[in-house]
mmCIF file with all atom_site columns, C-alpha atoms in Angstrom:
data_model
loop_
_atom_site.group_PDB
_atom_site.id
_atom_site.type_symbol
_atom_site.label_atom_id
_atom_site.label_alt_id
_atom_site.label_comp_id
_atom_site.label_asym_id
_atom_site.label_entity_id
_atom_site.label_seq_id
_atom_site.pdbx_PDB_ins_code
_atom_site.Cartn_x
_atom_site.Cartn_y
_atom_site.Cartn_z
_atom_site.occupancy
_atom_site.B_iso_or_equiv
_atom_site.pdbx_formal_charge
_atom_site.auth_seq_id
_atom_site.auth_comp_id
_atom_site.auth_asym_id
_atom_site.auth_atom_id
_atom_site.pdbx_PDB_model_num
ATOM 1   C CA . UNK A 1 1   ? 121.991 89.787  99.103  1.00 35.00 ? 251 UNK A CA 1
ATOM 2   C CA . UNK A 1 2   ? 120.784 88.530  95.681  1.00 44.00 ? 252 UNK A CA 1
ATOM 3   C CA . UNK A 1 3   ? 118.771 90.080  93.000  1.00 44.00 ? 253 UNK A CA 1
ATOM 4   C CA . UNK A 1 4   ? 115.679 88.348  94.125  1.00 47.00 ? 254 UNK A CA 1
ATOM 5   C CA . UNK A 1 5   ? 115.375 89.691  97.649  1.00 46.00 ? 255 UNK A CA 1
ATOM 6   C CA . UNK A 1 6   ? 116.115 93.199  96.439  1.00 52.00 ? 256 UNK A CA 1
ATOM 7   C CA . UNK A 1 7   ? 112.978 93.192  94.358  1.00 77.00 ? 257 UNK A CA 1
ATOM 8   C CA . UNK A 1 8   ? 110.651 92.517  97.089  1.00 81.00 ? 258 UNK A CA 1
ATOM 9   C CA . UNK A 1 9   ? 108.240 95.459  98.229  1.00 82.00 ? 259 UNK A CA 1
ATOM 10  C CA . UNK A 1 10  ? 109.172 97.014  101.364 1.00 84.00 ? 260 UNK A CA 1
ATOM 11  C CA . UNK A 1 11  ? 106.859 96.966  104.314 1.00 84.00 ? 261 UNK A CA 1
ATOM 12  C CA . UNK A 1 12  ? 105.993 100.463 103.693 1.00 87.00 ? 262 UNK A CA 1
ATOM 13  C CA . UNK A 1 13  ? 105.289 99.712  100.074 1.00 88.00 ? 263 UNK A CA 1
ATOM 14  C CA . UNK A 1 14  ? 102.857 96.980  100.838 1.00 89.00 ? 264 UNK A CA 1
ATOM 15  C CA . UNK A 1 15  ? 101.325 98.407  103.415 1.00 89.00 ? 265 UNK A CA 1
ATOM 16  C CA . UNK A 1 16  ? 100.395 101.943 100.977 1.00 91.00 ? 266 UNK A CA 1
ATOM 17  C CA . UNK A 1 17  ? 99.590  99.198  98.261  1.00 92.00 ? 267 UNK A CA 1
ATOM 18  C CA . UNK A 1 18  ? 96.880  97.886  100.826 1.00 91.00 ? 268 UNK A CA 1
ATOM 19  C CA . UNK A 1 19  ? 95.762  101.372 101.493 1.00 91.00 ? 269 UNK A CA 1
ATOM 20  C CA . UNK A 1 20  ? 95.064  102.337 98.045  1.00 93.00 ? 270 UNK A CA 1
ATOM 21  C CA . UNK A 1 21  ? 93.094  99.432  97.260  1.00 94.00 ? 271 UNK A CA 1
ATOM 22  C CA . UNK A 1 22  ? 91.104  100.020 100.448 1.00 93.00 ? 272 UNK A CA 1
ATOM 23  C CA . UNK A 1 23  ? 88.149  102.567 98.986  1.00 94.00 ? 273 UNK A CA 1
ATOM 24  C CA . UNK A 1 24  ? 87.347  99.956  96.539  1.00 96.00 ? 274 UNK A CA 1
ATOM 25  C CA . UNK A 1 25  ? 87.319  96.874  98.543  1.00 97.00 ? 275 UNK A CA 1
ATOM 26  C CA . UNK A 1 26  ? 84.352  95.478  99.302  1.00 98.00 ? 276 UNK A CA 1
ATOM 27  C CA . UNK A 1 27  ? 86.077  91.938  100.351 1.00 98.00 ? 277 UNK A CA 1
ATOM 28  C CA . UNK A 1 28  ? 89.132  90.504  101.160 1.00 97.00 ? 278 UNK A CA 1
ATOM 29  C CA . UNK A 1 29  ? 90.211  86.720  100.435 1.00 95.00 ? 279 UNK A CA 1
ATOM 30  C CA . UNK A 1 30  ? 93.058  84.621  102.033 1.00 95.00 ? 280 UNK A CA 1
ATOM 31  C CA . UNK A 1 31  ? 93.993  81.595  100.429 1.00 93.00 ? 281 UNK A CA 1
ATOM 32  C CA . UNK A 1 32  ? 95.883  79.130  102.700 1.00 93.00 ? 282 UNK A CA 1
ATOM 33  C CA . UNK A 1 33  ? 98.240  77.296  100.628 1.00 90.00 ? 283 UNK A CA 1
ATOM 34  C CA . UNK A 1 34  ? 98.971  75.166  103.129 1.00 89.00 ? 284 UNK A CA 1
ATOM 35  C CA . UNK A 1 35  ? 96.177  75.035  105.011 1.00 91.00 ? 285 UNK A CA 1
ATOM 36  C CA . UNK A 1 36  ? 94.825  77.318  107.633 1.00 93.00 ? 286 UNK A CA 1
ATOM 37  C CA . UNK A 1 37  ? 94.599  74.901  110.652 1.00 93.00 ? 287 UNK A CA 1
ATOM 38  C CA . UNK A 1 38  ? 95.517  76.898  113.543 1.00 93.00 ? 288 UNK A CA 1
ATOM 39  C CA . UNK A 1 39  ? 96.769  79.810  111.682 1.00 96.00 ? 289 UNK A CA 1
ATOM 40  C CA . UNK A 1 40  ? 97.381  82.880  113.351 1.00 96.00 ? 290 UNK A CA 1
ATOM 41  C CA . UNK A 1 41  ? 95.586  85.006  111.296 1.00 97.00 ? 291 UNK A CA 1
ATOM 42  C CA . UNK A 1 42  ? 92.067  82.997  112.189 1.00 96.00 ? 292 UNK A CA 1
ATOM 43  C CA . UNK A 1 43  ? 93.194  83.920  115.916 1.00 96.00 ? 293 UNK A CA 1
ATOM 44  C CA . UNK A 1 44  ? 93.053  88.103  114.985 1.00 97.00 ? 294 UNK A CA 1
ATOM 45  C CA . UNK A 1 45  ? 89.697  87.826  112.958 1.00 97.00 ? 295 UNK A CA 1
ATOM 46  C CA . UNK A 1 46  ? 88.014  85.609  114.716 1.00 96.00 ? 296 UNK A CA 1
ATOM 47  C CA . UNK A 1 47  ? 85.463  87.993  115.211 1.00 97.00 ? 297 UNK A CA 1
ATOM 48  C CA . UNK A 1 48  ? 84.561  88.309  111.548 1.00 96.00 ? 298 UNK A CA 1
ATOM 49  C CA . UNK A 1 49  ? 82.355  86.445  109.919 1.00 96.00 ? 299 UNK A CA 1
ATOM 50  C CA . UNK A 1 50  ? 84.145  84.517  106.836 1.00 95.00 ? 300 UNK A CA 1
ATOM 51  C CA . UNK A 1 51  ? 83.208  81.949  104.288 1.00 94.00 ? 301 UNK A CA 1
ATOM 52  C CA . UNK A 1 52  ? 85.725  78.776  104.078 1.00 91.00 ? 302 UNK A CA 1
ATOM 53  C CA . UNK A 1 53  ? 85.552  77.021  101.267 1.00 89.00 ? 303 UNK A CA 1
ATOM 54  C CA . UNK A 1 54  ? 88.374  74.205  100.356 1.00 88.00 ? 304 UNK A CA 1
ATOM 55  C CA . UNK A 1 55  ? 89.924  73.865  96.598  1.00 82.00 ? 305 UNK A CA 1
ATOM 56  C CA . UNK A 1 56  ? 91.010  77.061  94.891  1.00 81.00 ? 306 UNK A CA 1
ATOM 57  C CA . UNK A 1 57  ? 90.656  77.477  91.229  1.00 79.00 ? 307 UNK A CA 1
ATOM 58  C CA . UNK A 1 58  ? 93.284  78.676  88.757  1.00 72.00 ? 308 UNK A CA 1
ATOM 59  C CA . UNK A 1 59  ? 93.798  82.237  88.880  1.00 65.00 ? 309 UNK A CA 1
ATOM 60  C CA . UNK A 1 60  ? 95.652  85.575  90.202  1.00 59.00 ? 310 UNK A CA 1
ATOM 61  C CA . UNK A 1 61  ? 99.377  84.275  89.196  1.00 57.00 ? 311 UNK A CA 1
ATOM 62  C CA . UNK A 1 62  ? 98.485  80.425  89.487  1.00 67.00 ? 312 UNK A CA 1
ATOM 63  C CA . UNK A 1 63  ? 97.999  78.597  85.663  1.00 68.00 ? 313 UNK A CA 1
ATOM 64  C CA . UNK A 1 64  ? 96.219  75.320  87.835  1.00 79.00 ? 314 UNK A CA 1
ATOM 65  C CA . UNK A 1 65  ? 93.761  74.770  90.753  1.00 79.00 ? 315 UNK A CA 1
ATOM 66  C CA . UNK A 1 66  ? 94.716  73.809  94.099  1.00 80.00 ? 316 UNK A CA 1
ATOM 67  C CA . UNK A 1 67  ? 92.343  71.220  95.506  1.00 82.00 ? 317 UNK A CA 1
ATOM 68  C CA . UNK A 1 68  ? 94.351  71.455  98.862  1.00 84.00 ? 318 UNK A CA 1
ATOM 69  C CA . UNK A 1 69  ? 93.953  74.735  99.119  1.00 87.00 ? 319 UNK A CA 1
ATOM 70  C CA . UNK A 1 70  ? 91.754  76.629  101.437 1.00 91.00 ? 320 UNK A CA 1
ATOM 71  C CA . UNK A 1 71  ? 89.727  80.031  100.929 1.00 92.00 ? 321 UNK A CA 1
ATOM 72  C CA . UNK A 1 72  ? 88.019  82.257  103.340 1.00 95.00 ? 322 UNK A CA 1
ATOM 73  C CA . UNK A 1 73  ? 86.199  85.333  102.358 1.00 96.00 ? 323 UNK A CA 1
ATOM 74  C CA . UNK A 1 74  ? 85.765  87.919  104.278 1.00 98.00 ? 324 UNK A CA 1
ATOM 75  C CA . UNK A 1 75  ? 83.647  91.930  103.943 1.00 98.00 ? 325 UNK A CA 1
ATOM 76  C CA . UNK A 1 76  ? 86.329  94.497  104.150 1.00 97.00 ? 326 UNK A CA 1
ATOM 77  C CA . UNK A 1 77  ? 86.776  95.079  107.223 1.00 96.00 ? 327 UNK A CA 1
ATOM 78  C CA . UNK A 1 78  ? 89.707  97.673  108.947 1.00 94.00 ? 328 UNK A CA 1
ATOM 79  C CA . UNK A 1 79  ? 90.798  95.206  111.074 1.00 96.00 ? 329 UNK A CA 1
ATOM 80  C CA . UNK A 1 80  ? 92.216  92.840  108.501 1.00 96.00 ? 330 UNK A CA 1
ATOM 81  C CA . UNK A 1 81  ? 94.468  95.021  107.373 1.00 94.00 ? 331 UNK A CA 1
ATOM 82  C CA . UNK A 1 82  ? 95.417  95.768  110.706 1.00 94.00 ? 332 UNK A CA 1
ATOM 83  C CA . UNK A 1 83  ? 95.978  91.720  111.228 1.00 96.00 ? 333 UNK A CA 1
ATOM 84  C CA . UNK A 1 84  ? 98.185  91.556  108.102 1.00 95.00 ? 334 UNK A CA 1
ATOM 85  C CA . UNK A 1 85  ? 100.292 94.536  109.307 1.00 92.00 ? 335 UNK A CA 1
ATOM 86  C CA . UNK A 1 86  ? 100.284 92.623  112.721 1.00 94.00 ? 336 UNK A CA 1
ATOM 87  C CA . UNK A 1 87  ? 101.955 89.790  111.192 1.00 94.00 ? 337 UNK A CA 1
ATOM 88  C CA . UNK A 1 88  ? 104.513 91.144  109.483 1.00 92.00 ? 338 UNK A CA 1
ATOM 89  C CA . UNK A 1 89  ? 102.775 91.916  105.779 1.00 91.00 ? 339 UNK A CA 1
ATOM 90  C CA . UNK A 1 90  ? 102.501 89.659  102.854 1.00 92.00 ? 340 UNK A CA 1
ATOM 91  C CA . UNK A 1 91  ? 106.435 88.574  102.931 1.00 86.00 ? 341 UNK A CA 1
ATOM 92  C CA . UNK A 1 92  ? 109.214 90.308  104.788 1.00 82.00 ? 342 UNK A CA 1
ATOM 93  C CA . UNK A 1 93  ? 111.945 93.191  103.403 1.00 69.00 ? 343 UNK A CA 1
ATOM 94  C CA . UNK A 1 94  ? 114.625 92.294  101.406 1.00 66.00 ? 344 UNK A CA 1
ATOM 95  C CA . UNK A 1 95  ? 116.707 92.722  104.200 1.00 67.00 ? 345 UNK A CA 1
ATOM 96  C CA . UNK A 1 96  ? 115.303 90.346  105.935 1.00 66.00 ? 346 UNK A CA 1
ATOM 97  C CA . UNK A 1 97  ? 116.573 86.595  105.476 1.00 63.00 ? 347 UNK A CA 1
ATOM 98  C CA . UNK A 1 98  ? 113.461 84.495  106.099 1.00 68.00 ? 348 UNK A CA 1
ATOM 99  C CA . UNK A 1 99  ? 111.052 83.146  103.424 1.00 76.00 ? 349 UNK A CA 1
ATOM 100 C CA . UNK A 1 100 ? 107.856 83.925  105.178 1.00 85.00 ? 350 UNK A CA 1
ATOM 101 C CA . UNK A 1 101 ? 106.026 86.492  107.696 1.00 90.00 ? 351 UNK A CA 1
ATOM 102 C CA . UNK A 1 102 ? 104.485 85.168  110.288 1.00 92.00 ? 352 UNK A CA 1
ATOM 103 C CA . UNK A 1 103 ? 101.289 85.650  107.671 1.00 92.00 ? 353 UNK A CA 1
ATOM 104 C CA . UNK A 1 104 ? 103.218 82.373  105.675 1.00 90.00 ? 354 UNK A CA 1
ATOM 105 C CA . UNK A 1 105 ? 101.956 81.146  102.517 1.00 91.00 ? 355 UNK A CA 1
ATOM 106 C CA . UNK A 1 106 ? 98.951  82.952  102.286 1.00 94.00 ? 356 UNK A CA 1
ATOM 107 C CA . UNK A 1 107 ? 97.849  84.766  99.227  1.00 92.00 ? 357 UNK A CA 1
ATOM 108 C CA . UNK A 1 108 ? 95.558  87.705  99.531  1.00 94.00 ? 358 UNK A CA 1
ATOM 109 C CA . UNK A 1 109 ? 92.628  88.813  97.113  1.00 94.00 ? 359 UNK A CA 1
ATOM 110 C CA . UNK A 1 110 ? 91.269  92.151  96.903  1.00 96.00 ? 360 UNK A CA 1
ATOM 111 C CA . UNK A 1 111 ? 87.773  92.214  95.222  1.00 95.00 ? 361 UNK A CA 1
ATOM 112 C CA . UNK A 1 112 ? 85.366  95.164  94.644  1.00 96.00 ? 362 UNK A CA 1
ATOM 113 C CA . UNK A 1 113 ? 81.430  95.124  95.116  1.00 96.00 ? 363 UNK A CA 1
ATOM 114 C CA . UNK A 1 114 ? 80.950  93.450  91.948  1.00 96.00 ? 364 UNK A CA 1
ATOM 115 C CA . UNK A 1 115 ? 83.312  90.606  92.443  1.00 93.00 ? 365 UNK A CA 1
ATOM 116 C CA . UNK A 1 116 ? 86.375  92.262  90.393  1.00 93.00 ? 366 UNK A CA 1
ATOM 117 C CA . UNK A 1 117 ? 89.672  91.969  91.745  1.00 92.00 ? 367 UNK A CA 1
ATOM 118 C CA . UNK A 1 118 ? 91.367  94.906  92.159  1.00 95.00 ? 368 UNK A CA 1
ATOM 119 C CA . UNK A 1 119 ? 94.677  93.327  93.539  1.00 94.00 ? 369 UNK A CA 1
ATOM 120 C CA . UNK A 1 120 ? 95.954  89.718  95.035  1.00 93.00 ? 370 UNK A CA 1
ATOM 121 C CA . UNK A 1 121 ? 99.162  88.705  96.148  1.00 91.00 ? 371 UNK A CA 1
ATOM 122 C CA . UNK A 1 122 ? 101.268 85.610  95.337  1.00 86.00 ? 372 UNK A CA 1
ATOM 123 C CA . UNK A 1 123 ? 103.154 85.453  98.296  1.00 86.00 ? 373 UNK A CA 1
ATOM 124 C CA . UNK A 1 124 ? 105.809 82.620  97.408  1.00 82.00 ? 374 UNK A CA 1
ATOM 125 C CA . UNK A 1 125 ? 107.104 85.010  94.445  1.00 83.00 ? 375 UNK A CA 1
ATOM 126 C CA . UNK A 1 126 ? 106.872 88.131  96.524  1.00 83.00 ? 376 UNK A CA 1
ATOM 127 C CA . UNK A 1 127 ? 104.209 89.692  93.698  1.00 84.00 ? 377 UNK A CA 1
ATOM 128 C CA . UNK A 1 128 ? 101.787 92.358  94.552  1.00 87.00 ? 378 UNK A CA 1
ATOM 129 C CA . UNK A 1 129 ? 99.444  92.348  91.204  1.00 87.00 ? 379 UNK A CA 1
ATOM 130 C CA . UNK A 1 130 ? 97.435  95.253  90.814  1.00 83.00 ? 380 UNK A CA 1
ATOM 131 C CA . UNK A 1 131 ? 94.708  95.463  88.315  1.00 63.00 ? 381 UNK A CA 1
#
């Protein structure tokens, strides 16, 4: 096992990282790097209202925009946390040999009632950033 995978948050980790940002969050965004046609994750929140908007600017770990890109913005609700447990968490333990979760290469924002963000992932370094 290399260095790399070692460093990566363990399920538990993320999931109490999720939890503590929880009180505070007043909405949750997912951007799709890769596009979120037919994505799983659409499939467990379907019944949640979300904003989509395509093209990400530069921000929480990324220096450029992403005009591919695509966001959706959602309240905090329980059940998305529940949905990202579902599918494995942000990326998988270090014991695990695959790149992605079944959540893929999605990053996740955290963002308080003013807008604020009080955590995001970047998923294809394994990074939970906390504010």
């Amino acid at each position: 096992m290399d260095d790399e995978r070692e460093q990566i948050p363990s399920r538990g980790a993320q999931v109490a990282w999720m939890q503590s940002l929880r009180p505070r969050t007043a909405h949750i965004e997912f951007v799709f790097n890769d596009g979120d046609d037919g994505h799983p994750l659409l499939g467990l929140l379907a019944h949640l209202d979300a904003v989509r908007t395509v093209g990400v600017e530069a921000g929480n770990g990324y220096s450029r925009s992403r005009p591919a890109a695509v966001k959706r913005r959602y309240a905090y609700d329980r059940d998305i946390i529940r949905a990202i447990d579902a599918l494995g968490g942000f990326f998988p333990d270090a014991s695990n040999a695959d790149r992605w979760t079944e959540l893929g290469n999605v990053d996740v924002v955290f963002l308080d009632e003013q807008g604020h963000v009080l955590g995001a992932t970047v998923t294809h370094e394994a990074l939970l950033i906390g504010r």
